[in-house]
Amino acid sequence: MRVFLLGALLSAQTLAVPDQCIQAPQRSQPCPHLIYKMARLDKDQPRQLLCVCLSDFKPLLQEPQTASERTARQMELRRLSAELGIEESLLLEIVRY
């Protein structure tokens, strides 16, 4: 019985491996703050399991306090959205937890 349960758990873990990780394109080292999340990469696609490197999106998670911070945050969002090929609203949904 234990062998069967162990095999079932290993099979379930194999199926749960995400196809894609969302991280900064310039990242060359392992991510220090990786999470797994169900999300969409495109509005027309179903949700899928993604891994997300939250460290790369820290500027998007902080609430801007000034107009210049809001502008900088919006520019960073546009840049990452363009580089990753993910719509801005979906990217924000992905990186917020």
Coordinates of C-alpha atoms in Angstrom, one line a residue:
M1 CA 0.0 0.0 0.0
R2 CA 2.8 2.5 0.9
V3 CA 4.6 1.8 -2.4
F4 CA 1.4 2.6 -4.3
L5 CA 0.8 5.8 -2.5
L6 CA 4.5 6.9 -3.0
G7 CA 4.1 6.1 -6.7
A8 CA 0.9 8.1 -6.9
L9 CA 2.5 11.1 -5.2
L10 CA 5.5 11.0 -7.4
S11 CA 3.3 10.9 -10.5
A12 CA 1.2 13.8 -9.2
Q13 CA 4.3 15.9 -8.7
T14 CA 5.6 15.1 -12.2
L15 CA 2.3 16.4 -13.6
A16 CA 2.4 19.6 -11.6
V17 CA 5.7 20.9 -13.1
P18 CA 5.0 24.2 -14.9
D19 CA 5.7 24.6 -18.5
Q20 CA 6.9 28.1 -18.2
C21 CA 8.5 30.4 -15.6
I22 CA 7.9 34.1 -15.7
Q23 CA 11.1 36.0 -14.8
A24 CA 13.1 38.9 -16.0
P25 CA 14.7 38.1 -19.4
Q26 CA 18.1 39.1 -18.2
R27 CA 18.1 36.7 -15.2
S28 CA 21.1 34.4 -15.3
Q29 CA 21.1 33.1 -11.7
P30 CA 18.5 31.0 -9.9
C31 CA 15.6 33.0 -8.6
P32 CA 15.7 33.6 -4.8
H33 CA 11.9 34.0 -4.4
L34 CA 10.1 31.6 -6.7
I35 CA 6.4 30.8 -6.3
Y36 CA 4.0 28.6 -8.3
K37 CA 0.6 30.0 -9.3
M38 CA -2.3 29.2 -11.6
A39 CA -2.7 32.1 -14.1
R40 CA -3.3 33.0 -17.7
L41 CA -0.7 34.2 -20.1
D42 CA -3.3 35.2 -22.6
K43 CA -7.0 36.1 -22.0
D44 CA -8.1 33.5 -24.6
Q45 CA -6.2 30.6 -22.9
P46 CA -7.2 28.6 -19.8
R47 CA -5.3 29.0 -16.6
Q48 CA -2.1 27.0 -16.3
L49 CA 0.5 26.4 -13.6
L50 CA 3.3 28.9 -13.8
C51 CA 6.4 29.5 -11.8
V52 CA 7.0 33.2 -11.1
C53 CA 10.2 34.8 -9.9
L54 CA 8.8 37.5 -7.6
S55 CA 12.2 39.0 -7.0
D56 CA 12.2 40.2 -10.6
F57 CA 8.8 42.0 -10.2
K58 CA 9.3 43.7 -6.9
P59 CA 9.0 47.3 -8.4
L60 CA 5.5 46.3 -9.6
L61 CA 4.4 45.1 -6.2
Q62 CA 5.2 48.3 -4.4
E63 CA 2.5 51.0 -4.3
P64 CA 3.9 54.2 -5.7
Q65 CA 3.8 57.2 -3.4
T66 CA 4.6 60.1 -5.8
A67 CA 3.9 60.9 -9.4
S68 CA 7.5 60.1 -10.4
E69 CA 7.3 56.7 -8.7
R70 CA 4.0 56.1 -10.6
T71 CA 5.6 57.0 -13.9
A72 CA 8.7 54.8 -13.2
R73 CA 6.4 51.9 -12.2
Q74 CA 4.3 52.3 -15.4
M75 CA 7.4 52.4 -17.5
E76 CA 8.8 49.2 -15.8
L77 CA 5.5 47.5 -16.4
R78 CA 5.4 48.4 -20.1
R79 CA 9.1 47.3 -20.5
L80 CA 8.5 43.9 -18.8
S81 CA 5.2 43.4 -20.6
A82 CA 6.9 44.0 -24.0
E83 CA 9.9 41.8 -23.2
L84 CA 7.8 38.9 -21.9
G85 CA 5.0 39.2 -24.5
I86 CA 2.4 39.3 -21.8
E87 CA -0.4 41.9 -21.6
E88 CA 0.2 44.5 -18.8
S89 CA -3.0 43.6 -16.9
L90 CA -2.3 39.9 -17.1
L91 CA 1.3 40.4 -16.0
L92 CA 0.1 42.4 -12.9
E93 CA -2.4 39.6 -12.2
I94 CA 0.4 37.0 -12.4
V95 CA 2.9 38.8 -10.1
R96 CA 0.4 39.8 -7.4
Y97 CA -0.3 37.2 -4.9

